[in-house]
Short mmCIF file of C-alpha atoms in Angstrom, two decimals:
data_model
loop_
_atom_site.label_atom_id
_atom_site.label_comp_id
_atom_site.label_asym_id
_atom_site.label_seq_id
_atom_site.Cartn_x
_atom_site.Cartn_y
_atom_site.Cartn_z
CA MET A 1 101.58 -127.51 -39.89
CA GLN A 2 99.80 -124.44 -41.11
CA SER A 3 101.79 -121.50 -42.34
CA LEU A 4 101.01 -118.17 -40.87
CA SER A 5 102.84 -116.28 -43.59
CA LEU A 6 100.70 -114.28 -45.94
CA ASP A 7 100.51 -116.12 -49.21
CA ARG A 8 101.93 -113.79 -51.91
CA ARG A 9 98.95 -114.40 -54.02
CA TYR A 10 96.91 -112.20 -51.68
CA GLU A 11 99.06 -109.24 -52.64
CA SER A 12 97.88 -109.29 -56.14
CA THR A 13 95.99 -106.46 -57.57
CA PHE A 14 92.88 -108.61 -58.05
CA MET A 15 92.60 -109.31 -54.35
CA ASN A 16 93.23 -105.79 -53.32
CA GLU A 17 90.43 -104.68 -55.66
CA ARG A 18 88.01 -107.08 -54.04
CA TYR A 19 88.48 -105.50 -50.73
CA ARG A 20 88.43 -101.90 -51.86
CA ASN A 21 85.14 -101.32 -50.13
CA GLN A 22 86.48 -102.25 -46.79
CA THR A 23 89.60 -100.23 -46.73
CA PHE A 24 88.16 -98.16 -43.83
CA LEU A 25 89.11 -101.28 -41.70
CA GLY A 26 92.65 -100.15 -41.84
CA PRO A 27 95.75 -100.31 -44.08
CA ASN A 28 96.72 -103.73 -42.71
CA ALA A 29 93.27 -105.14 -42.41
CA ASP A 30 93.36 -107.46 -45.37
CA HIS A 31 96.57 -109.09 -43.99
CA GLN A 32 95.29 -109.20 -40.48
CA ILE A 33 92.09 -110.96 -41.58
CA ALA A 34 93.83 -113.29 -43.93
CA THR A 35 96.35 -114.40 -41.35
CA THR A 36 93.80 -114.98 -38.64
CA ARG A 37 92.96 -118.63 -37.88
CA LEU A 38 89.22 -118.54 -37.10
CA GLY A 39 87.42 -121.41 -35.28
CA ILE A 40 83.75 -121.89 -35.82
CA VAL A 41 82.10 -124.37 -33.56
CA GLY A 42 78.67 -125.25 -34.88
CA VAL A 43 77.84 -124.42 -38.55
CA GLY A 44 74.08 -124.69 -38.20
CA GLY A 45 71.70 -121.78 -38.32
CA GLY A 46 73.96 -119.21 -36.74
CA GLY A 47 77.29 -120.69 -37.74
CA ALA A 48 76.33 -120.84 -41.41
CA HIS A 49 76.02 -117.07 -41.55
CA ILE A 50 79.40 -116.69 -39.92
CA VAL A 51 80.90 -118.97 -42.48
CA GLN A 52 79.47 -117.02 -45.27
CA GLN A 53 80.20 -113.58 -44.09
CA THR A 54 83.86 -114.33 -43.00
CA ALA A 55 84.54 -115.84 -46.36
CA HIS A 56 83.41 -112.77 -48.04
CA LEU A 57 85.51 -110.59 -45.67
CA GLY A 58 88.61 -112.43 -46.64
CA PHE A 59 89.27 -114.92 -43.82
CA GLN A 60 91.56 -117.66 -45.12
CA ASN A 61 92.23 -120.04 -42.28
CA TYR A 62 89.43 -122.07 -40.68
CA VAL A 63 88.92 -124.78 -38.06
CA ILE A 64 85.29 -125.83 -38.24
CA CYS A 65 83.40 -128.43 -36.11
CA ASP A 66 79.89 -129.76 -36.39
CA PRO A 67 78.66 -133.31 -35.96
CA ASP A 68 75.32 -132.92 -37.88
CA VAL A 69 74.08 -133.64 -41.31
CA VAL A 70 71.74 -131.48 -43.31
CA GLU A 71 68.03 -132.36 -42.79
CA ASP A 72 65.04 -130.90 -44.55
CA ARG A 73 64.03 -128.95 -41.42
CA ASN A 74 67.35 -127.19 -41.46
CA LEU A 75 66.67 -125.55 -44.88
CA ASN A 76 64.52 -122.91 -43.30
CA ARG A 77 67.70 -121.33 -42.04
CA LEU A 78 70.91 -123.02 -43.11
CA VAL A 79 72.38 -120.50 -45.55
CA GLY A 80 74.36 -122.02 -48.27
CA ALA A 81 72.58 -125.37 -48.12
CA THR A 82 70.41 -126.70 -50.87
CA VAL A 83 68.09 -129.64 -51.26
CA SER A 84 71.03 -131.47 -52.88
CA ASP A 85 72.84 -131.30 -49.53
CA LEU A 86 70.20 -133.33 -47.66
CA GLY A 87 72.04 -136.08 -45.70
CA LYS A 88 75.41 -134.53 -46.24
CA PRO A 89 77.57 -133.21 -43.30
CA LYS A 90 76.92 -129.55 -42.52
CA ILE A 91 80.65 -129.00 -42.69
CA SER A 92 80.59 -129.87 -46.32
CA VAL A 93 78.23 -127.01 -46.90
CA ALA A 94 80.51 -124.68 -45.02
CA ARG A 95 83.55 -125.83 -46.91
CA ARG A 96 81.77 -125.23 -50.27
CA VAL A 97 80.66 -121.80 -49.19
CA ILE A 98 84.10 -120.73 -48.17
CA LYS A 99 85.87 -122.24 -51.22
CA GLY A 100 83.40 -120.61 -53.50
CA VAL A 101 84.77 -117.19 -52.49
CA GLN A 102 88.15 -118.15 -51.18
CA PRO A 103 89.36 -121.11 -53.29
CA ASP A 104 92.77 -120.98 -51.55
CA ALA A 105 91.47 -120.92 -48.00
CA ILE A 106 92.85 -123.44 -45.55
CA ILE A 107 89.99 -125.35 -43.94
CA GLU A 108 90.28 -127.97 -41.32
CA ALA A 109 86.62 -129.23 -41.04
CA PHE A 110 85.61 -131.96 -38.62
CA GLN A 111 82.28 -133.76 -38.58
CA GLY A 112 82.22 -134.40 -34.92
CA ARG A 113 82.05 -132.80 -31.47
CA TRP A 114 84.32 -129.92 -30.90
CA GLU A 115 85.53 -131.64 -27.73
CA ASP A 116 87.30 -134.32 -29.92
CA HIS A 117 89.16 -131.67 -31.83
CA ARG A 118 90.64 -129.51 -29.00
CA GLU A 119 94.14 -129.66 -30.29
CA GLN A 120 93.09 -128.18 -33.65
CA LEU A 121 90.81 -125.55 -32.05
CA ALA A 122 93.65 -124.56 -29.59
CA THR A 123 95.54 -123.17 -32.50
CA CYS A 124 92.83 -120.67 -33.35
CA ASP A 125 93.12 -116.95 -32.74
CA VAL A 126 89.39 -116.35 -32.33
CA ILE A 127 86.59 -118.89 -31.84
CA VAL A 128 82.92 -118.26 -32.61
CA GLY A 129 80.38 -120.61 -31.26
CA GLY A 130 76.69 -121.19 -32.04
CA LEU A 131 76.05 -124.09 -29.63
CA ASP A 132 72.70 -125.50 -28.58
CA SER A 133 72.96 -125.59 -24.84
CA PHE A 134 74.15 -123.68 -21.82
CA ALA A 135 76.24 -126.57 -20.68
CA ALA A 136 78.02 -126.69 -24.09
CA ARG A 137 78.64 -122.86 -23.74
CA ARG A 138 80.12 -123.38 -20.30
CA ASP A 139 82.34 -126.07 -21.47
CA ILE A 140 83.71 -124.22 -24.59
CA GLU A 141 84.16 -121.05 -22.61
CA ALA A 142 86.28 -123.04 -20.03
CA PHE A 143 88.34 -124.39 -22.94
CA THR A 144 88.97 -121.06 -24.65
CA ARG A 145 89.84 -119.46 -21.29
CA ARG A 146 92.45 -122.06 -20.58
CA ALA A 147 93.86 -121.65 -24.13
CA LEU A 148 93.71 -117.87 -23.94
CA ILE A 149 91.44 -117.58 -26.97
CA PRO A 150 88.79 -114.88 -27.34
CA TYR A 151 85.41 -116.55 -27.64
CA ILE A 152 82.26 -115.05 -29.24
CA ASP A 153 79.02 -116.80 -28.43
CA ILE A 154 75.70 -116.33 -30.12
CA GLY A 155 72.36 -117.99 -29.65
CA MET A 156 68.58 -117.46 -29.80
CA VAL A 157 65.60 -118.78 -28.01
CA VAL A 158 61.82 -118.59 -28.36
CA LYS A 159 59.71 -118.85 -25.39
CA THR A 160 55.90 -119.18 -25.35
CA ILE A 161 53.79 -118.40 -22.30
CA ASP A 162 50.08 -118.62 -23.11
CA PRO A 163 48.22 -116.45 -23.79
CA HIS A 164 50.99 -114.05 -24.75
CA PRO A 165 52.70 -114.03 -28.22
CA PRO A 166 56.10 -115.96 -28.45
CA ARG A 167 59.06 -113.98 -27.17
CA LEU A 168 62.10 -114.13 -29.44
CA SER A 169 65.38 -113.27 -27.87
CA GLY A 170 69.11 -113.90 -28.17
CA GLN A 171 72.64 -112.81 -27.17
CA VAL A 172 75.97 -112.07 -28.53
CA VAL A 173 78.78 -112.35 -25.94
CA LEU A 174 82.49 -111.69 -26.31
CA SER A 175 84.31 -113.70 -23.62
CA MET A 176 87.82 -112.26 -23.39
CA PRO A 177 90.40 -114.22 -21.31
CA GLY A 178 91.27 -112.15 -18.26
CA HIS A 179 87.97 -110.26 -18.36
CA LEU A 180 84.43 -111.00 -17.23
CA CYS A 181 83.16 -114.41 -18.37
CA MET A 182 79.64 -115.53 -19.18
CA GLN A 183 79.20 -116.42 -15.41
CA CYS A 184 80.32 -112.98 -14.36
CA LEU A 185 77.72 -111.48 -16.76
CA GLU A 186 75.14 -113.81 -15.31
CA PHE A 187 74.34 -115.22 -18.65
CA LEU A 188 75.48 -118.63 -17.50
CA THR A 189 74.16 -119.34 -14.01
CA GLU A 190 73.75 -122.37 -11.86
CA LYS A 191 70.07 -121.95 -12.19
CA VAL A 192 69.84 -122.08 -16.02
CA LEU A 193 72.29 -125.02 -16.06
CA ALA A 194 70.15 -126.90 -13.59
CA GLU A 195 66.95 -126.20 -15.33
CA GLU A 196 68.50 -127.20 -18.61
CA ALA A 197 69.70 -130.47 -17.04
CA ALA A 198 66.25 -131.08 -15.62
CA ASP A 199 64.68 -130.64 -19.07
CA TYR A 200 67.10 -133.04 -20.70
CA GLY A 201 65.15 -135.46 -22.77
CA ASP A 202 62.06 -133.27 -23.00
CA ALA A 203 63.60 -130.71 -25.42
CA GLY A 204 61.98 -130.91 -28.78
CA PRO A 205 63.27 -129.05 -31.93
CA ARG A 206 64.51 -125.71 -30.86
CA PRO A 207 62.77 -122.78 -32.54
CA GLN A 208 65.14 -121.03 -34.97
CA VAL A 209 64.58 -118.56 -37.88
CA VAL A 210 67.00 -117.30 -40.40
CA TRP A 211 66.61 -113.63 -39.77
CA SER A 212 67.49 -113.63 -36.08
CA ASN A 213 70.33 -115.99 -36.64
CA GLY A 214 71.56 -113.54 -39.29
CA ILE A 215 71.42 -110.49 -37.03
CA LEU A 216 73.20 -112.32 -34.19
CA ALA A 217 75.84 -113.85 -36.52
CA SER A 218 76.43 -110.54 -38.30
CA ALA A 219 77.06 -108.83 -34.92
CA ALA A 220 79.50 -111.62 -34.06
CA VAL A 221 81.30 -111.26 -37.31
CA GLY A 222 81.57 -107.46 -36.70
CA ILE A 223 83.10 -108.13 -33.36
CA SER A 224 85.48 -110.62 -34.87
CA VAL A 225 86.67 -108.14 -37.53
CA ASP A 226 87.10 -105.47 -34.85
CA LEU A 227 89.00 -107.76 -32.60
CA VAL A 228 91.40 -108.69 -35.56
CA THR A 229 91.83 -105.14 -37.04
CA GLY A 230 90.97 -102.78 -34.11
CA TRP A 231 89.37 -100.57 -36.83
CA SER A 232 86.77 -98.93 -34.51
CA LYS A 233 89.40 -98.28 -31.71
CA SER A 234 86.48 -98.65 -29.36
CA LEU A 235 85.74 -102.34 -29.01
CA PRO A 236 85.59 -103.05 -25.30
CA PRO A 237 87.04 -106.30 -23.91
CA VAL A 238 83.67 -107.27 -22.70
CA VAL A 239 80.66 -107.30 -25.06
CA TYR A 240 77.23 -108.53 -24.07
CA LEU A 241 74.44 -107.75 -26.49
CA THR A 242 70.89 -108.76 -25.89
CA PHE A 243 68.52 -109.30 -28.76
CA ASP A 244 64.79 -108.46 -28.46
CA GLY A 245 63.55 -110.27 -31.54
CA ASN A 246 59.98 -109.07 -31.21
CA LYS A 247 61.16 -105.40 -31.50
CA GLY A 248 64.14 -106.19 -33.70
CA LEU A 249 66.55 -104.53 -31.27
CA LEU A 250 70.10 -105.67 -30.62
CA LEU A 251 71.40 -103.61 -27.60
CA GLU A 252 74.06 -103.73 -24.96
CA ASP A 253 72.63 -105.64 -21.98
CA ARG A 254 71.40 -103.22 -19.40
CA ARG A 255 73.19 -104.95 -16.64
CA LEU A 256 76.54 -104.20 -18.16
CA ALA A 257 76.25 -100.60 -17.16
CA TYR A 258 76.42 -101.68 -13.55
CA ARG A 259 79.41 -103.95 -13.93
CA ASP A 260 83.04 -102.91 -13.59
CA ILE A 261 84.35 -104.46 -16.88
CA THR A 262 87.86 -103.73 -15.89
CA ARG A 263 88.01 -106.17 -13.06
CA PRO A 264 89.60 -109.64 -13.71
CA CYS A 265 87.30 -112.61 -13.94
CA PRO A 266 87.43 -114.63 -10.65
CA HIS A 267 86.13 -117.76 -12.30
CA TYR A 268 89.02 -118.23 -14.61
CA PRO A 269 92.06 -116.77 -12.96
CA LEU A 270 95.01 -116.36 -15.29
CA GLU A 271 97.22 -118.73 -13.30
CA GLN A 272 94.82 -121.58 -14.35
CA ALA A 273 95.53 -120.97 -18.08
CA GLY A 274 97.08 -123.90 -19.92
CA LYS A 275 96.30 -127.58 -19.65
CA PRO A 276 95.09 -128.72 -16.17
CA GLN A 277 97.86 -130.04 -14.09
CA PHE A 278 97.77 -132.32 -11.11
CA ARG A 279 99.74 -131.04 -8.15
CA LYS A 280 101.09 -133.05 -5.35
CA VAL A 281 99.98 -131.75 -2.02
CA MET B 1 103.53 -124.15 -35.32
CA ASN B 2 104.70 -122.49 -32.12
CA ILE B 3 102.41 -119.95 -30.53
CA LEU B 4 102.93 -117.81 -27.46
CA ARG B 5 99.90 -116.01 -26.12
CA ILE B 6 100.20 -113.16 -23.69
CA PRO B 7 97.19 -111.44 -22.04
CA SER B 8 97.32 -107.75 -22.86
CA ARG B 9 97.45 -106.67 -19.17
CA LEU B 10 100.32 -108.89 -18.53
CA PHE B 11 102.14 -107.67 -21.66
CA ALA B 12 101.48 -104.01 -20.62
CA ALA B 13 102.92 -104.63 -17.21
CA MET B 14 105.91 -106.28 -18.71
CA GLU B 15 106.43 -103.44 -21.24
CA GLN B 16 106.17 -100.88 -18.44
CA ASP B 17 108.77 -102.68 -16.29
CA LEU B 18 111.26 -103.14 -19.09
CA ARG B 19 111.13 -99.36 -19.99
CA ARG B 20 112.01 -98.20 -16.45
CA PRO B 21 115.58 -96.79 -16.52
CA HIS B 22 118.35 -98.54 -14.49
CA ALA B 23 121.24 -96.88 -12.73
CA PHE B 24 123.83 -98.62 -14.85
CA ALA B 25 122.29 -101.25 -17.15
CA ALA B 26 121.38 -100.15 -20.72
CA GLU B 27 118.48 -102.56 -20.79
CA ARG B 28 116.21 -104.22 -18.17
CA VAL B 29 115.41 -107.82 -18.45
CA GLY B 30 112.74 -110.07 -16.89
CA PHE B 31 111.28 -113.48 -17.07
CA LEU B 32 107.91 -114.34 -18.58
CA TYR B 33 106.47 -117.57 -17.43
CA ALA B 34 104.03 -119.79 -19.45
CA ARG B 35 102.09 -122.99 -19.29
CA ALA B 36 101.35 -125.15 -22.29
CA ALA B 37 97.85 -125.27 -23.65
CA SER B 38 98.77 -127.72 -26.25
CA THR B 39 101.82 -129.83 -27.09
CA ALA B 40 100.54 -131.66 -30.04
CA ALA B 41 103.18 -133.15 -32.42
CA THR B 42 102.98 -130.18 -34.77
CA ASP B 43 101.82 -127.41 -32.53
CA THR B 44 103.13 -126.02 -29.25
CA ILE B 45 100.88 -123.42 -27.69
CA LEU B 46 102.12 -121.60 -24.58
CA CYS B 47 99.94 -119.31 -22.49
CA ALA B 48 101.82 -116.76 -20.58
CA ILE B 49 100.56 -116.44 -16.88
CA ASP B 50 103.11 -114.46 -14.98
CA TYR B 51 106.04 -111.98 -15.36
CA THR B 52 108.65 -111.25 -12.78
CA PRO B 53 110.98 -108.43 -13.11
CA ILE B 54 114.58 -108.55 -12.04
CA PRO B 55 115.19 -106.38 -8.97
CA ASP B 56 117.70 -103.53 -9.49
CA ALA B 57 120.24 -105.10 -7.00
CA GLN B 58 120.51 -108.17 -9.05
CA TYR B 59 122.02 -106.51 -12.09
CA ILE B 60 125.83 -106.68 -12.59
CA ASP B 61 127.64 -103.62 -13.86
CA ASP B 62 129.09 -104.81 -17.15
CA PRO B 63 129.42 -102.22 -19.78
CA SER B 64 130.16 -104.78 -22.51
CA VAL B 65 126.55 -105.98 -22.55
CA GLY B 66 123.09 -104.27 -22.37
CA ALA B 67 122.31 -106.07 -19.18
CA ARG B 68 123.83 -108.74 -17.01
CA ILE B 69 122.04 -110.39 -14.08
CA ASP B 70 123.52 -112.24 -11.21
CA ALA B 71 123.27 -115.80 -9.98
CA GLU B 72 120.49 -114.98 -7.52
CA ALA B 73 118.26 -113.72 -10.33
CA ILE B 74 118.82 -116.90 -12.25
CA ARG B 75 118.27 -119.03 -9.11
CA ILE B 76 114.85 -117.34 -8.56
CA ALA B 77 113.87 -118.10 -12.14
CA PHE B 78 115.04 -121.75 -11.74
CA GLN B 79 112.85 -122.02 -8.59
CA HIS B 80 109.84 -120.65 -10.39
CA VAL B 81 110.21 -123.10 -13.21
CA LEU B 82 110.82 -126.03 -10.89
CA SER B 83 108.12 -125.37 -8.41
CA LYS B 84 105.31 -124.55 -10.91
CA LYS B 85 106.49 -126.53 -13.83
CA LEU B 86 106.43 -123.62 -16.28
CA SER B 87 108.22 -122.47 -19.39
CA ALA B 88 110.39 -119.52 -18.80
CA PHE B 89 111.21 -116.83 -21.39
CA HIS B 90 113.95 -114.28 -20.74
CA VAL B 91 112.64 -110.82 -21.96
CA HIS B 92 114.26 -107.65 -22.90
CA GLU B 93 113.47 -104.77 -25.18
CA HIS B 94 115.33 -102.88 -27.85
CA PRO B 95 114.16 -99.30 -27.78
CA TRP B 96 114.45 -98.67 -31.49
CA PRO B 97 111.53 -99.10 -33.95
CA GLY B 98 111.07 -101.91 -36.33
CA HIS B 99 111.26 -105.67 -36.03
CA PRO B 100 113.55 -106.63 -33.14
CA ASN B 101 116.26 -109.28 -33.55
CA PHE B 102 118.44 -111.19 -31.09
CA SER B 103 121.98 -110.22 -31.01
CA THR B 104 124.90 -112.61 -31.22
CA ILE B 105 125.47 -112.11 -27.49
CA ASP B 106 121.73 -112.67 -26.69
CA ARG B 107 121.76 -116.06 -28.57
CA ARG B 108 125.10 -117.09 -27.04
CA GLU B 109 124.19 -116.31 -23.43
CA MET B 110 120.70 -117.89 -23.73
CA ALA B 111 122.10 -121.08 -25.23
CA LYS B 112 124.28 -121.41 -22.21
CA VAL B 113 121.45 -121.17 -19.66
CA MET B 114 118.67 -123.13 -21.48
CA PRO B 115 120.14 -126.61 -20.58
CA SER B 116 119.80 -125.82 -16.91
CA PHE B 117 116.18 -124.89 -17.36
CA HIS B 118 115.44 -128.05 -19.29
CA HIS B 119 117.08 -130.07 -16.49
CA LEU B 120 114.62 -128.57 -14.05
CA CYS B 121 111.43 -128.95 -16.14
CA LEU B 122 111.75 -131.86 -18.56
CA GLY B 123 109.63 -131.58 -21.66
CA MET B 124 108.81 -127.82 -21.43
CA PRO B 125 110.35 -125.47 -23.87
CA HIS B 126 112.08 -122.33 -22.59
CA GLY B 127 113.19 -119.35 -24.54
CA ALA B 128 113.74 -115.72 -24.98
CA ILE B 129 111.68 -112.77 -26.17
CA VAL B 130 112.93 -109.47 -27.52
CA LEU B 131 110.47 -106.59 -27.84
CA SER B 132 110.64 -103.31 -29.77
CA PRO B 133 108.15 -100.37 -29.36
CA GLU B 134 105.97 -101.94 -32.15
CA SER B 135 106.84 -105.59 -32.43
CA ALA B 136 108.14 -108.69 -30.73
CA ARG B 137 110.07 -111.87 -31.52
CA ALA B 138 110.69 -115.04 -29.59
CA VAL B 139 112.64 -118.22 -29.94
CA MET B 140 112.52 -121.29 -27.89
CA TRP B 141 114.63 -124.26 -27.02
CA ARG B 142 113.18 -127.70 -26.72
CA PRO B 143 115.07 -130.31 -24.59
CA GLY B 144 117.69 -131.89 -26.66
CA PRO B 145 118.24 -129.90 -29.82
CA LYS B 146 120.93 -127.31 -29.57
CA SER B 147 119.39 -124.86 -32.00
CA PRO B 148 116.49 -122.70 -31.11
CA GLU B 149 113.20 -122.70 -33.11
CA PRO B 150 111.15 -119.65 -33.87
CA VAL B 151 107.96 -118.96 -32.04
CA ASP B 152 105.89 -118.49 -35.15
CA ALA B 153 103.39 -116.09 -33.49
CA ILE B 154 103.21 -113.99 -30.37
CA THR B 155 99.58 -113.08 -29.80
CA ILE B 156 98.77 -110.34 -27.33
CA ILE B 157 95.17 -111.27 -26.15
CA GLY B 158 93.07 -108.23 -25.73
CA SER B 159 90.94 -105.81 -27.72
CA PRO B 160 92.20 -105.64 -30.38
CA ILE B 161 94.30 -108.81 -30.69
CA ARG B 162 97.83 -108.02 -31.69
CA LYS B 163 99.72 -110.77 -33.47
CA TYR B 164 103.49 -110.69 -34.19
CA LEU B 165 104.54 -113.10 -36.82
CA TYR B 166 108.12 -114.49 -36.86
CA GLU B 167 109.44 -113.09 -40.23
#
């Protein structure tokens, strides 16, 4: 059982000095960040940045899931990983990065599918995901909606249509229970899910580069901090940022201006929160 | 770890209801209903999905307590728990600032009614929440044990997240 009480060590002068450059986040920000239980699903290219940044910010309590091991082809983007990590689980890199900055952090790290660790993830206050498919995003959003956990999704894609240059794009989405979901925002649609299913087996290595992962992950971390501290007093309950990697622009998706972000999500009604139940009819 | 998560809209509606004045009761009460998201051995996570206020006519004029509700109010709460297999939390607010606490009367009265809730919905915890203008505290009774356990965190799900730890 994980204690939610603030460890007295974090009240030391040393720790306060470490965070003196982020006092603008609010007088209780250090405590709020330290007592947040953060879930990170996928600690590959995007998730590795999230691990690194949140550790520096002062997060102390993690649940991390990733089934993969470090391969040479990951070293173009897996921050924190070195050649000596080849063949080791990605979660071991994440653990080392966190512990290097936060030696007393509580880390539950699982080398496996997040689906096999729902009970642990259900205890998180916020979950950030850098998953590889639309179907995986659909599934984790459904889980976080049932558990009433805010979920932040990041991802990037590179598309090439000859004779044009590659188009690099990505997204950052805050999916807040009770508010518009990724289906409402038309980021997840039946069409993209069907296309993805049709391509199954044909997908080769997905293009990924460290700088775009960094931009998307940094935005997600910023949203996480604002969610936890409320420092900006202006974070909306729905965030959908679209990344134009060719121009280096991360902007609010234009379609959001035409959506009523105050209306409840019809796909995940509140009365369906909690574990699914069978009802006798 | 016991966690109760309440969507911010639901929490705001609950607060608004509890702060309405009553003709003779010093406090208003209501019932917050929740469903389990996890009942692992070490963690109970409850997700609040509904709040029902107590109609004015179902209060009993008893100056010795902040609020007393009649048998019909209790019966309606029982019906809700039974038909939808939910956890029920009795809710009221103390209007003074600081961390709220359950009074001796609060604990005594809730301990009387909890066994009946457990009889209706075996396995689900039921409990009580007390609010203040700036904080919240909850306890819950599992079937069997007579003593309540703390709800370690009440998390209001919104932007920003508000988390009240049991201290």
